[in-house]
């Protein structure tokens, strides 16, 4: 509820020791919102005091001043103009602050009147109340929001061992509920990329930056009751079967929105049920490493989304981001999206027509959000009118399509049905209604005869005043006489000082009002009369317009859900035609989806790297990928900078794009639906993340081994490189075996451990690939082309030379390498002995247990008849080393 603090009528009678009445009012308000900066309205400014002032002044880089005293100390203060406070709000919110707005809830005149009635001094304190709490997740203002990104407020709660997640973007009313096992909380939060997260007190898994709310807000029973009331239904079944965790989260969300809006609930569409199984599972680390919607730097630029986003509306951009963040897993739903893309891909004329129409569309979803939140303007109604008409026109054009694909058939009806409303708005509003209502003039002529009369009266008055001016000039012979208007004097006559004396005379018919440097101002009875007429009519007209506005908004909001559905339908058309445009311009292909876990891409490309390569005037080399149950793990070796990482990621991105319902950057693609996608990058590729990187790498890798199924797709990029060579190789080796034998998922594994290629001999479904390179006249040429088999050598020195390492250093390194390689020949290299390691699945060595006698085991594994003399020599070396290790 609004915290309302009334003056106690003590203004002007401040005791020396206690706070002034105004300060007392301020402190009481501040106490109710301790975690917010308090914007305290004083006339044309919002003022901040005490610590708030210091923090705001620092963030906003504005002057910190002082006012009065409190407890014998000057009170720090800073302020921002009320008319431009949004810009300051934006900066404070961005810096992570929460702001409570305390506005005046009566005019100074009303305050005086009230004080008189209550029999107190006339100089009274104006009543103020907190009208709104502004946080990153509760914004609706156009200027505070990114038009092309959703703004999620997310509430998390726990019940029955599951996590419930309620997410709302109140700027458009999008509202969804989902539940997940506790382990998946981070993945879900990463999908949403919330602007603000709230969690109940005592919730252990709450993210560090979550805002903690009272536990009692997160009541599933109360939430169910509230949701039914808000959406006017007897049961929630029509929206989905929500579990207790989901309802608890919804309860927390609603309570929070109530308090932020001080009782006025913003726009919420009926909740959608986001069922985890319907979407590809992508955990937080995978999202980060694939840079789906944000690049590593945290910006949109450089991400997959920014590389492919050709949407022409804000709503389309927001929906595309949602789609990319949550690829689907049901073939029907994916095909439905692809059919719609195909419709526009195959017909450039139709696509251009649609996109041109969409481009001109206003953002009706956000306009509606502002109207519901009570921050709408005549302009927003005008936007809805224009948008709804445009949607109807689009409907007309699209309805002519024969045999429309299912998604179009489903979308089309949502584009129409607003005729009565838009006609009403068209009659009621001027063509471009203003945001500011103070001057009126937004209700169209002819809508209300009484309003027209008032305007005519005011107009007549103004014309009469203009006529008076001409008459006075002539009668007095003062060509420079003017009739002016300001807020203090209202209408008045102004003459230069030298002409003033003549008008000062008692019988002149003019009354002196004001003398300024150079001019003198007067009033006159006729002018006063006309001015009264103008003012009264004007005030009545303004009031009439305001009443119409209120009515029009109420009328519009009756259709809020249908309008939101139209906004969503337009966004879907924008996304489909934008993906079609991308496909047509970049030569993308429609993926074919199958149930069996294959992954057959011909001529695949990386949409982001391809653009970067092209910008440098080079050509991106397309590569095939062919995984199937019998050959599901590719081990990719080859020189640094050879294109391994790019190849891995492009295939993961192709899976994301395909299941999001997009064409893909390839000549052809046949993909088995991916249930979970994992991407891990070896630690040293990842230093920017600034954590204990090897530990993170291992934790994340463990998650894959625990979760990946036969239908999952995994890319592992140099896993194990974050530790010493032996450890790293050992871990990489074991991970490859586990992925191959236990998870049986499709996997691309890039490694610089050449030794791993030996696994090919033992793991049936593992196949070797390498990125090709060639040395030409002593220089390394990277071909970025994938070929069968292992890399023949590492080219490390050639890469070093390419990178500009001094000639002498490279020369010295060559000498060292020669020595090392000679040593390797003699010992069999660091992976000597691994060939005989028992098969992973067959005999898992138990770390805790005594591994037995390694010498005996090694000997048992030997088939003497199969040994060549060379093998025998190797064996002797190995046995000797085992003996040394066992002894030492
Ligand atoms: P690696 O992981 O083998 O070290 P990357 O995949 O990081 O190599 O690629 C290094 C660079 O090579 C990329 O930044 C890009 O400029 C270029 N590159 C990679 N793949 C290709 C390709 N298929 N065609 C053209 N250039 C490529
Ligand atoms: Mg790499």
CSV table of C-alpha atoms in Angstrom, one decimal, residues 16 93 148 156 262 266 278 322 339 343 451 478 611 621 807:
chain,number,residue,atom,x,y,z
A,16,UNK,CA,15.3,24.1,17.2
A,93,UNK,CA,18.9,2.0,-12.3
A,148,UNK,CA,15.0,-4.6,-29.0
A,156,UNK,CA,12.4,-17.8,-8.0
A,262,UNK,CA,2.1,0.8,-4.9
A,266,UNK,CA,1.1,-3.5,-14.3
A,278,UNK,CA,9.7,-28.7,-24.9
A,322,UNK,CA,13.5,-15.4,-26.9
A,339,UNK,CA,7.2,-23.6,-42.9
A,343,UNK,CA,6.8,-19.1,-47.2
A,451,UNK,CA,-15.8,20.2,-26.5
A,478,UNK,CA,1.4,53.0,-30.0
A,611,UNK,CA,31.3,-12.2,-41.3
A,621,UNK,CA,36.0,-22.2,-45.8
A,807,UNK,CA,63.8,-15.8,-35.7
